[in-house]
Coordinates of C-alpha atoms in Angstrom, one line a residue:
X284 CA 14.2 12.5 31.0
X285 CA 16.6 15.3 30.2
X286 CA 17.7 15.5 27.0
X287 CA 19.3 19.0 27.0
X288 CA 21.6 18.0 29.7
X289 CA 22.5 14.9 27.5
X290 CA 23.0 17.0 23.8
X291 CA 26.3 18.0 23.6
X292 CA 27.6 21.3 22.6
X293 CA 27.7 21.4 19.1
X294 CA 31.1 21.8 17.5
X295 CA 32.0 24.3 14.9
X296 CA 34.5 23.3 12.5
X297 CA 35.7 26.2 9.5
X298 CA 34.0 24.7 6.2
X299 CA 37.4 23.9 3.6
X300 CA 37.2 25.8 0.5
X301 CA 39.7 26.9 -2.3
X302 CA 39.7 30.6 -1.6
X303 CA 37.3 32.5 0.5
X304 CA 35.1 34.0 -1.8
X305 CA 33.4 37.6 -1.5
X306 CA 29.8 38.0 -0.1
X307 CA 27.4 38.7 -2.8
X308 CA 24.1 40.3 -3.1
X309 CA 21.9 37.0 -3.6
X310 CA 23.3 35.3 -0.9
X311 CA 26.2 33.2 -0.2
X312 CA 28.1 30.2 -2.3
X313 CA 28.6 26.9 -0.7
X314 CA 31.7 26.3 0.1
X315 CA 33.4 24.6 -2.4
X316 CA 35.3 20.6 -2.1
X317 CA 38.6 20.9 -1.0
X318 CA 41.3 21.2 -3.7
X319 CA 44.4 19.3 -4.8
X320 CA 47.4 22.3 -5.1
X321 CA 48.4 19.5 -7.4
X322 CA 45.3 19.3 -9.7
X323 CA 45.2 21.3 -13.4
X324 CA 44.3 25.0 -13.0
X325 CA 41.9 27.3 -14.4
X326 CA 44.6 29.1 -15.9
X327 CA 45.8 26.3 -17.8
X328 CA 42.4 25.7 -19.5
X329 CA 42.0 26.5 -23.3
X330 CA 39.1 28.9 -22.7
X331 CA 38.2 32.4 -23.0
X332 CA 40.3 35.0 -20.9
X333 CA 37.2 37.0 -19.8
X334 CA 35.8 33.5 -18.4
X335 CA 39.0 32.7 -16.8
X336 CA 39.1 36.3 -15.5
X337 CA 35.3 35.6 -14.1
X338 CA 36.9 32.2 -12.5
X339 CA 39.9 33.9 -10.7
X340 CA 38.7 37.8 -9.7
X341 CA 35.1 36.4 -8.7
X342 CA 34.8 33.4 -7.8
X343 CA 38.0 33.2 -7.1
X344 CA 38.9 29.8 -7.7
X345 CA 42.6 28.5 -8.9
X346 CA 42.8 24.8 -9.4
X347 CA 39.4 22.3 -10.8
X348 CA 38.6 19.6 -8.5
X349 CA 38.7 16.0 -9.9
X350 CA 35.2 16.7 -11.3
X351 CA 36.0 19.2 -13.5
X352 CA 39.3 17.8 -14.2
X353 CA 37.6 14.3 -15.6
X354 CA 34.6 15.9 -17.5
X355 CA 35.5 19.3 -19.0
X356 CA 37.6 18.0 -21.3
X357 CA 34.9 15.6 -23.1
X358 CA 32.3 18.2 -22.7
X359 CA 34.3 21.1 -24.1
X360 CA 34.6 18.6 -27.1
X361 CA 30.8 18.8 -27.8
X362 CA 30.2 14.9 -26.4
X363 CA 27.1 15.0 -24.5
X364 CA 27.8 13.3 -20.9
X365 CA 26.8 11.7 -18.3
X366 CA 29.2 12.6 -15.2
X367 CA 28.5 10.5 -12.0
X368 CA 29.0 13.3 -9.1
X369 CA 27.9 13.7 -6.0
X370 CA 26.7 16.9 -4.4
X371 CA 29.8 19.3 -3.6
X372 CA 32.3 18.4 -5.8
X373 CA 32.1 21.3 -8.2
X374 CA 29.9 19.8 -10.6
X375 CA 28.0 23.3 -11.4
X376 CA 31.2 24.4 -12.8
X377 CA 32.0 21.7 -14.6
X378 CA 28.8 22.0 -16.4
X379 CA 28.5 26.0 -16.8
X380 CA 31.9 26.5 -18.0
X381 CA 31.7 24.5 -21.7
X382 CA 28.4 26.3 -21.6
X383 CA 29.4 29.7 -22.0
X384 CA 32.3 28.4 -24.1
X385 CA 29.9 26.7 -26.5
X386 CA 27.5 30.0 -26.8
X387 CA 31.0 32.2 -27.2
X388 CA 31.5 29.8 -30.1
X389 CA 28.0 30.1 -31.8
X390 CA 25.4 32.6 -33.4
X391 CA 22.7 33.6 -31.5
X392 CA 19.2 32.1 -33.1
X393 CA 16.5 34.2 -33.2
X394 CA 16.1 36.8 -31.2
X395 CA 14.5 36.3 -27.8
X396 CA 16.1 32.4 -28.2
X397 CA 17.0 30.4 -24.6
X398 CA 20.5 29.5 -26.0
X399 CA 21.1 27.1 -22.4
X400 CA 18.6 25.5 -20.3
X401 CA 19.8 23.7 -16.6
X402 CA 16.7 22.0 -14.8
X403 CA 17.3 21.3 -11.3
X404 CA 15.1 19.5 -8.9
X405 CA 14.9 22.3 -6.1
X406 CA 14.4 25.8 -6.1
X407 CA 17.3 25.8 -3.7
X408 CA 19.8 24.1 -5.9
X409 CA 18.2 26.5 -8.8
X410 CA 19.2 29.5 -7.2
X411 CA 22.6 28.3 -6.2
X412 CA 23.1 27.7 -9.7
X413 CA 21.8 30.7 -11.0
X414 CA 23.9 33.0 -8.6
X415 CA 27.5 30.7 -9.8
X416 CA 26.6 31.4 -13.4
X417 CA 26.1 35.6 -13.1
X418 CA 28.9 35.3 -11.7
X419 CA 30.8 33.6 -13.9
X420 CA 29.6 35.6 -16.9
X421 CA 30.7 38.8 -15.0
X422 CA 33.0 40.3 -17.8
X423 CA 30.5 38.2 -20.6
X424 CA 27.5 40.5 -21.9
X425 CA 25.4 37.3 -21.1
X426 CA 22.3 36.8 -19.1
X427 CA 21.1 34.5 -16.7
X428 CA 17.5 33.8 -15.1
X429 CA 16.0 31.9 -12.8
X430 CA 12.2 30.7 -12.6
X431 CA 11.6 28.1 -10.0
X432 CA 7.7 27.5 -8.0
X433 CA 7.0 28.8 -5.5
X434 CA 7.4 32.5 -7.1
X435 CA 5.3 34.7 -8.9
X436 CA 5.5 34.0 -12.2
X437 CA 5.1 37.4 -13.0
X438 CA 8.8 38.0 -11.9
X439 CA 9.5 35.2 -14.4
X440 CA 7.7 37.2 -17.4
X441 CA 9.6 40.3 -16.4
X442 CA 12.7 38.3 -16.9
X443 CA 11.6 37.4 -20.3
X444 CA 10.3 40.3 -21.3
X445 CA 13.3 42.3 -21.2
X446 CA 14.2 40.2 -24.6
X447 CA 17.7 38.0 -24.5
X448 CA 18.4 35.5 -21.8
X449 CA 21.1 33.1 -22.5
X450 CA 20.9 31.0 -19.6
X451 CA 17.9 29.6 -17.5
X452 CA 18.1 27.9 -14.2
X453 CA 14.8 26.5 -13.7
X454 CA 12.3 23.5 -12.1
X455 CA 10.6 21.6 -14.1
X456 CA 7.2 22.0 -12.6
X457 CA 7.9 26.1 -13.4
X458 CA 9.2 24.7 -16.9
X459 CA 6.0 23.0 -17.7
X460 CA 4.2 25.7 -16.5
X461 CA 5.5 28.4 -18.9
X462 CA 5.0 26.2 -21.8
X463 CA 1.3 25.4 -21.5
X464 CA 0.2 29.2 -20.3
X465 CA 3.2 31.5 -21.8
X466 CA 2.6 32.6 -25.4
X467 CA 5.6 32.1 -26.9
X468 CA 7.6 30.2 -24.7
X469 CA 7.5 27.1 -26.6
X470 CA 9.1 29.1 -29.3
X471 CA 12.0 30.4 -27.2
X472 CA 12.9 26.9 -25.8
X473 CA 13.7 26.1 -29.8
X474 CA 16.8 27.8 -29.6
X475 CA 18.4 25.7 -27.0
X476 CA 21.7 24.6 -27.7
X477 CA 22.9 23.3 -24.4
X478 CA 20.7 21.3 -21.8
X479 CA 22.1 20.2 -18.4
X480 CA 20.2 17.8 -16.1
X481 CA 21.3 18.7 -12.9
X482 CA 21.0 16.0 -9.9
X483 CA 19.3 13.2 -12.4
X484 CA 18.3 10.7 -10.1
X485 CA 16.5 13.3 -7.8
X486 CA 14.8 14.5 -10.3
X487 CA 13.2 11.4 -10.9
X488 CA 12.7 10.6 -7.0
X489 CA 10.7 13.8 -7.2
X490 CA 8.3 11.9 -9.8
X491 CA 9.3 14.4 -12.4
X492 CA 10.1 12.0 -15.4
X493 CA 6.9 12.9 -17.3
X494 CA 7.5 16.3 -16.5
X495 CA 11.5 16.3 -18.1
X496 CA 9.9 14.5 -21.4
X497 CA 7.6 16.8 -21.8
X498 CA 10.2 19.3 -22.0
X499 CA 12.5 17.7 -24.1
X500 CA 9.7 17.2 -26.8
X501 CA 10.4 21.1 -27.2
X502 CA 13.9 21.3 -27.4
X503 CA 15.5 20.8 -30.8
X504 CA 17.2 17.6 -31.6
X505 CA 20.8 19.5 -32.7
X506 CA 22.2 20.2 -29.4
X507 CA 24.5 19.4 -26.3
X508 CA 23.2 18.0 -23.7
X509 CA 24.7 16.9 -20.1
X510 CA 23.6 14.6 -16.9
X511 CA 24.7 15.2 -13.8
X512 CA 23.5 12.6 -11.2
X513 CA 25.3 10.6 -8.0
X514 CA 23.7 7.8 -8.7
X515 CA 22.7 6.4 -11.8
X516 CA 19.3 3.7 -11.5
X517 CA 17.5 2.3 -14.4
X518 CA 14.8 4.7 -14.5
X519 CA 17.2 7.4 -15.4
X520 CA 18.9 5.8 -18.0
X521 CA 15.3 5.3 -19.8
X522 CA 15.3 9.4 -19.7
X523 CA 19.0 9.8 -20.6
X524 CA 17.9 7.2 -23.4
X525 CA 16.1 10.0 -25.1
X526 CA 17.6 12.7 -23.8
X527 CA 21.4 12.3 -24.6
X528 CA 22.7 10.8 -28.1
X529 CA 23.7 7.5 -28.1
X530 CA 27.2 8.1 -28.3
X531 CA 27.6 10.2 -24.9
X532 CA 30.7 10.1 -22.6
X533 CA 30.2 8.1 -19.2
X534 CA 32.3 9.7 -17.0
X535 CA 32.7 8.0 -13.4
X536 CA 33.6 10.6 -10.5
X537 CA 32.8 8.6 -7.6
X538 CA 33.1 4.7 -8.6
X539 CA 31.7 2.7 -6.5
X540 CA 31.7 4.2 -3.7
X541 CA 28.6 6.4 -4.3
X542 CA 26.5 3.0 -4.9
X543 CA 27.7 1.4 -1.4
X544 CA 24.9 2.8 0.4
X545 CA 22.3 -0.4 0.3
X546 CA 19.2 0.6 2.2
X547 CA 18.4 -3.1 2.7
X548 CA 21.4 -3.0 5.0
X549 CA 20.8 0.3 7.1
X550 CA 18.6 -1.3 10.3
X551 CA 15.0 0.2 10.2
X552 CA 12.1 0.2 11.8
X553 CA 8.3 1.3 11.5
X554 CA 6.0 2.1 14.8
X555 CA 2.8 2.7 14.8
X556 CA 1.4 5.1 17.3
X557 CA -2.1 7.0 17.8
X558 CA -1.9 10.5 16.6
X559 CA -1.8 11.9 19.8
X560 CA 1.4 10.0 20.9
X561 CA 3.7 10.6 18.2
X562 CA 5.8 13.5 19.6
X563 CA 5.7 11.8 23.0
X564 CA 7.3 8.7 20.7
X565 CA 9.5 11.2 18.5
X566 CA 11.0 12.9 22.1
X567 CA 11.3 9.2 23.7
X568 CA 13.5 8.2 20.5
X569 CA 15.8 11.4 20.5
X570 CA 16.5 11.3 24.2
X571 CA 17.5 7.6 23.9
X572 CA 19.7 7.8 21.1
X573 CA 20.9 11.0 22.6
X574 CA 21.7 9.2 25.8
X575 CA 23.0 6.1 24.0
X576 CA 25.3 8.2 21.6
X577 CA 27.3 11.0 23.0
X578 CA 28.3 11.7 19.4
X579 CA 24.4 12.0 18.3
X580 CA 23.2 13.6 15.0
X581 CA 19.8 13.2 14.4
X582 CA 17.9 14.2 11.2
X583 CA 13.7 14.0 11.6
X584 CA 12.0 14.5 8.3
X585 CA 8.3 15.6 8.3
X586 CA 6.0 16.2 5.4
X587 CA 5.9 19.8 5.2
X588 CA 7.6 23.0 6.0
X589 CA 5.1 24.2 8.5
X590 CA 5.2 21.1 10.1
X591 CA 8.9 21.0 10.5
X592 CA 8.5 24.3 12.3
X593 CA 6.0 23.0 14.7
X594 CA 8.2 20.1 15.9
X595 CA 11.2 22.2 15.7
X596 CA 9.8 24.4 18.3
X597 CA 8.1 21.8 20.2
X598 CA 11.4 20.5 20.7
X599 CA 12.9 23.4 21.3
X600 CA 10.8 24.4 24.6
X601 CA 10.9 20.8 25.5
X602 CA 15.1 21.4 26.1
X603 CA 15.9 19.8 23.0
X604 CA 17.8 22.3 21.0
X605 CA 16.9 21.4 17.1
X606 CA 18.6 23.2 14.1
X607 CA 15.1 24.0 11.9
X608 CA 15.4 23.9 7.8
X609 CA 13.2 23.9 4.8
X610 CA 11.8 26.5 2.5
X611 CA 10.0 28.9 4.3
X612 CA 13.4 29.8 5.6
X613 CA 16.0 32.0 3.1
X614 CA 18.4 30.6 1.2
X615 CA 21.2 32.3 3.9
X616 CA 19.0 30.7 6.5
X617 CA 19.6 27.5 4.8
X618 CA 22.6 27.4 3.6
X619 CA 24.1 28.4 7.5
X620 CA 22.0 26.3 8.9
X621 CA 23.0 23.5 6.2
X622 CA 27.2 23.8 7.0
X623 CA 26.5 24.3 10.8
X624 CA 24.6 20.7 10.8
X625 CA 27.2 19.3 8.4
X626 CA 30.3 20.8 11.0
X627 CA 28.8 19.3 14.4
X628 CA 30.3 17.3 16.1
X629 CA 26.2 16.4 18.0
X630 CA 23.3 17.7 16.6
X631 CA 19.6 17.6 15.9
X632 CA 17.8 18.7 12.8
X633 CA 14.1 18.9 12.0
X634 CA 14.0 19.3 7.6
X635 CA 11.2 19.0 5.0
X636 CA 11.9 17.2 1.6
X637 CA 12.4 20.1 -0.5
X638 CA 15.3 21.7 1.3
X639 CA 17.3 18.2 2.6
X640 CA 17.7 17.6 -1.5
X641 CA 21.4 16.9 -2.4
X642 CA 22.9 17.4 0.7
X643 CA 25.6 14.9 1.9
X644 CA 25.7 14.9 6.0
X645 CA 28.3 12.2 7.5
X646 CA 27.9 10.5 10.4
X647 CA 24.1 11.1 10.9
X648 CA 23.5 7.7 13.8
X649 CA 19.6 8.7 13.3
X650 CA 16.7 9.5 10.6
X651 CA 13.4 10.0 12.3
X652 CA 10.3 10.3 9.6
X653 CA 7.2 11.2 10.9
X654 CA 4.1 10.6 8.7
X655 CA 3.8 8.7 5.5
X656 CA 6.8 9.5 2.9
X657 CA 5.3 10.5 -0.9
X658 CA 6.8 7.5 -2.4
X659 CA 9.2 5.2 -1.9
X660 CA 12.0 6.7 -3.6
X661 CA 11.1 9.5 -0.9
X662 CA 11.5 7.0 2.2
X663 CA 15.0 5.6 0.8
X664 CA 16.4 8.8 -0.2
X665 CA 16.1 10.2 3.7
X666 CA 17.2 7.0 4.7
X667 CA 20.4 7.4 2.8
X668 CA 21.6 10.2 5.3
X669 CA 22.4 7.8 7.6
X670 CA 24.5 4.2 7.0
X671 CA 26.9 6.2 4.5
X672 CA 30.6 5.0 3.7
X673 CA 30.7 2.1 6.0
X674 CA 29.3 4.5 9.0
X675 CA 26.6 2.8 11.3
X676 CA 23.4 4.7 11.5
X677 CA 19.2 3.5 11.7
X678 CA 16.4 4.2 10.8
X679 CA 12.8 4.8 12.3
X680 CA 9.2 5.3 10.5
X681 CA 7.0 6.6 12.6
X682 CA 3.1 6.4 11.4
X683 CA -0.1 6.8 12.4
X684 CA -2.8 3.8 12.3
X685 CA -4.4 5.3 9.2
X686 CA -1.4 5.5 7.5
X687 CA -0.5 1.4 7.5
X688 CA -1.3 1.6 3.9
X689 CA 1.9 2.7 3.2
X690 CA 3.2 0.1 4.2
X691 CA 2.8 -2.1 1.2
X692 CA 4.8 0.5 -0.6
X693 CA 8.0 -0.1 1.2
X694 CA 7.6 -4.2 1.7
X695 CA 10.2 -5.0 0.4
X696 CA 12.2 -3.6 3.0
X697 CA 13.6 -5.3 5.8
X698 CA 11.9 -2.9 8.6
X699 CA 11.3 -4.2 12.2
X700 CA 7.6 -3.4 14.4
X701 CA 8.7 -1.4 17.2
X702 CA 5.2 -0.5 17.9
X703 CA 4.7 -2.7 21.2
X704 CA 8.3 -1.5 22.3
X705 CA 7.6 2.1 21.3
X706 CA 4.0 1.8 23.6
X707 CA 5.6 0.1 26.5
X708 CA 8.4 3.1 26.7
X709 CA 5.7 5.6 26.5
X710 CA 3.7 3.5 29.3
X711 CA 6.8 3.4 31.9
X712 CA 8.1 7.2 31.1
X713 CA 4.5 9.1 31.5
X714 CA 7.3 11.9 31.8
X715 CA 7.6 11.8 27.9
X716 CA 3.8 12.7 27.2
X717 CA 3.6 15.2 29.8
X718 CA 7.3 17.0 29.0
X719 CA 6.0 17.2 25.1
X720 CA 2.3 18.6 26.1
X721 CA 3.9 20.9 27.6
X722 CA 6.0 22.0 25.6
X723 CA 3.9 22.1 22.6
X724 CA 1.8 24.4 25.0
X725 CA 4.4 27.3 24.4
X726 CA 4.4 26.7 20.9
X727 CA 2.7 29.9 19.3
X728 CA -0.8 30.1 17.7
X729 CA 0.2 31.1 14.4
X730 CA 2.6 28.4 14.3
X731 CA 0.0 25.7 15.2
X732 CA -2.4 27.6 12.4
X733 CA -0.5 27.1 9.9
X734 CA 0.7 23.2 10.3
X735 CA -3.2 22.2 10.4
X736 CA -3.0 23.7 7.2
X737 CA -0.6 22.3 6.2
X738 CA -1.4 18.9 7.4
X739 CA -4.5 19.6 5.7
X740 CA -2.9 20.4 2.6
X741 CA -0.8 17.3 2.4
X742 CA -3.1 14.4 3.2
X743 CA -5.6 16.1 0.9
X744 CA -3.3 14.6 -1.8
X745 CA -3.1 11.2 -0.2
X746 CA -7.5 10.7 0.3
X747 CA -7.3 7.8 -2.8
X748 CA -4.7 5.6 -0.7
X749 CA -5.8 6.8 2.5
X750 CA -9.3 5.7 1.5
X751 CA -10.9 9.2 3.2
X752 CA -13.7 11.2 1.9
X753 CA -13.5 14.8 2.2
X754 CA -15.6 15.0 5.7
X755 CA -13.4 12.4 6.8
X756 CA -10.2 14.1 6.0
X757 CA -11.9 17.3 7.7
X758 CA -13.0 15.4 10.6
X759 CA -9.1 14.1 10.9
X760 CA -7.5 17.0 10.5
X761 CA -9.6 18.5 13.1
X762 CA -8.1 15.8 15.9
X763 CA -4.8 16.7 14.4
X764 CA -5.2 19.9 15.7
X765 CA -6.8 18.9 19.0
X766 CA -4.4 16.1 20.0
X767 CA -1.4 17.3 18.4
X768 CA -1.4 20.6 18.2
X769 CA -3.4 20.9 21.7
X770 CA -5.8 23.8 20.0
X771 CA -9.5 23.7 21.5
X772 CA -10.9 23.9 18.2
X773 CA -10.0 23.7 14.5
X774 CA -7.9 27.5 13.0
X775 CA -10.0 29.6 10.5
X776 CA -8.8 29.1 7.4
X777 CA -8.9 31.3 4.3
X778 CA -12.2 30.7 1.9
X779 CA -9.6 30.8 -1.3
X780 CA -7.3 28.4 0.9
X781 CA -10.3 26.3 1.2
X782 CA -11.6 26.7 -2.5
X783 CA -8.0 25.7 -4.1
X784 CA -8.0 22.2 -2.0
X785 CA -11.4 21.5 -3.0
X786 CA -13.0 21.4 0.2
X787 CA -15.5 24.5 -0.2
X788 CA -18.9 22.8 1.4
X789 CA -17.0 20.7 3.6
X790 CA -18.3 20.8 7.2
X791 CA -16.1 20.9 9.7
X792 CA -13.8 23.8 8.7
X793 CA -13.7 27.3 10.1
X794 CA -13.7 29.8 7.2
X795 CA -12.1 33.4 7.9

């Protein structure tokens, strides 16, 4: 097979947004929905002039979008809401705006008080956050932070230290953090007046619910507080039951048209395939929907970062040119490689979880997961990039034998056994297995290092359902890197890499 020569060229289409906005230091803004010339205008609204003047010199926005239009009016009358948007359609706006009216309008606490607190479900969406609001408070003497995972949380304490911060942009695992190990945290939290729960129902796919009422035990009772979510399922609305008063404003942005997508209707399929045939299986499925489908775009989730690089590469030097995003990467990196998939015309793109969060993609025709999804909610949310707004699209599971467990998870869902079909493919195209070894053969060393440990990493945290001891998750992750990565024996690994997964002792590994 020759997939290159069938993946077209992918297009490039300019990205439509109300008024191209400078470059900045932290990176770039999304580009905003498009705008209505005919919608209200910032101009127009009844709030500050130095907020407005941060609106039109820096961000550089005229008119709201239909978002902001609907829920700025209720919010900037002190109603807590809950605004059904999806991703893209200004929402951040629509929530930061009332918040630096509502601070404008009050006293400070006591010093050192966090008067505004937004929790977001990605360190991603964090950051984007973070960067609208400094620079929406440009001509404001305000201050904004950020404190996500993933960072050292020394940076975080600096940014506390340096005594007022009016508005913080954070995760909640970073959240919870702070208030079990930073004296005086706690404390600081109790001057919250304003609390926005940015993309609601992915915070709860993420299993963060006990996480977010942990939190809100903190905050005080007296204040605003807004929801932000696309979708709105029953296990949010038990948060929102506690975290919003009883008399909050339901504001519908999307109707039901955000609720269409039915994942009991997108066609799927699961195949089972030994551990050393799954790329062979992931190559023969892309080169037959990319032969099938002129107008391919492909997404293949994969458990972790590092292991989205590896396949990304191993696709790459098998003629399969794959656009590669997740959080190792910058949030340029991302955000480029985000509007370039979006734009295409044809495409492929390898992701991990954390950075395919809140993106809308149209007309994906394929999601590829390799490896056992965290949850359920996990395995429908990646689904949902494909079978959107009446499009067609499928979906495929591909797992290895000791991963059938997970099955029982999703069995509820209507998905097909291609595993015979899958094997017989593999069986009358040899040229599949022998394209993908090697190719996988000019993937580098220290790319193939760190996905063992990576794979390592991740089905340490799955040995109850998978059943495994630690030898026996050693002893597997050591034919991962033999028959996957094609490494003649297992990469050294760190003994405080090895110490923080609990497997000091275990035989099997290579320590540094």
């Amino acid at each position: 097979p020759q997939p290159q020569q069938q993946q077209q060229q992918q297009q490039q289409q300019p990205v439509q947004q109300p008024v191209a906005a400078p470059a900045q230091r932290a990176g770039p803004t999304p580009p905003g929905p498009p705008i209505d010339p005919n919608s209200p205008k910032f101009a127009d609204l009844n709030v500050n002039a130095l907020t407005k003047k941060g609106i039109a010199e820096v961000l550089q926005y005229t008119h709201l979008t239909p978002v902001q239009a609907a829920t700025l009016p209720p919010i900037l009358e002190g109603r807590d809401v809950l605004a059904k948007a999806k991703t893209g359609t200004g929402k951040t706006l629509a929530f930061l705006i009332p918040t630096v009216e509502a601070m404008l309008r009050s006293r400070r606490g006591k010093p050192g008080d966090i008067r505004a607190l937004v929790v977001s479900p990605t360190r991603e969406l964090a950051y984007q956050i973070a960067r609208e609001g400094e620079r929406l408070v440009t001509f404001h003497k305000m201050k904004v932070g950020c404190m996500v995972g993933g960072v050292n949380i020394n940076k975080d304490n600096a940014i506390l230290n340096k005594g007022e911060l009016d508005i913080l942009v954070a995760t909640p695992g970073r959240l919870n953090d702070h208030l079990q190990n930073t004296r005086g945290f706690a404390q600081r939290l109790g001057g919250i007046s304003f609390l926005i729960l940015d993309e609601g129902d992915q915070l709860l796919d993420q299993g963060f619910r006990s996480a977010i009422e942990a939190i809100l035990k903190h905050l005080p009772a007296q204040r605003q507080s807004l929801c932000f979510s696309a979708t709105v399922p029953p296990s949010l609305k038990q948060v929102l039951s506690i975290a919003l008063q009883r008399n909050y404003a339901m504001c519908d942005c999307v109707g039901q048209q955000a609720d269409t997508h039915d994942e009991g209707m997108v066609p799927q399929s699961v195949g089972f395939t030994e551990m050393g045939d799954q790329m062979a299986g992931t190559f023969c499925l892309l080169a037959e929907e990319m032969r099938a489908d002129p107008a391919h775009k492909i997404i293949i989730f994969t458990p972790t970062a590092r292991q989205t690089q590896f396949v990304a590469e191993a696709l790459g030097a098998a003629g399969i040119r794959a656009l590669e995003i997740h959080s190792r990467k910058s949030q340029a990196h991302r955000t480029r490689t985000s509007d370039q998939f979006r734009a295409a015309k044809c495409a492929v793109m390898v992701s991990s979880d954390v950075s395919a969060r809140g993106v809308d993609y149209p007309d994906v025709t394929l999601v590829v997961q390799i490896g056992a999804p965290s949850s359920r909610e996990q395995y429908v949310h990646r689904l949902g990039r494909t079978g959107r707004a009446g499009k067609t699209g499928r979906g495929v599971l591909l797992l290895c034998p000791f991963e059938r467990y997970y099955m029982h998870t999703v069995r509820d869902l209507p998905l097909d056994d291609l595993s015979s079909q899958l094997a017989a493919k593999l069986a009358a195209n040899p040229q599949y297995s022998h394209d993908m070894q090697n190719a996988i053969r000019q993937v580098s060393f220290e790319t193939k290092a760190m996905t063992y440990q990576a794979w390592l990493g991740y089905y340490n945290s799955s040995m109850r359902a998978l059943k495994w001891s630690k030898p026996q998750l050693v002893e597997m992750a050591n034919q991962h890197a033999a028959v996957v990565l094609g490494l003649p024996s297992p990469p050294p690994l760190q003994a405080k890499t090895v110490g923080k997964m609990g497997l000091k002792g275990t035989p099997g590994l290579v320590i540094e």
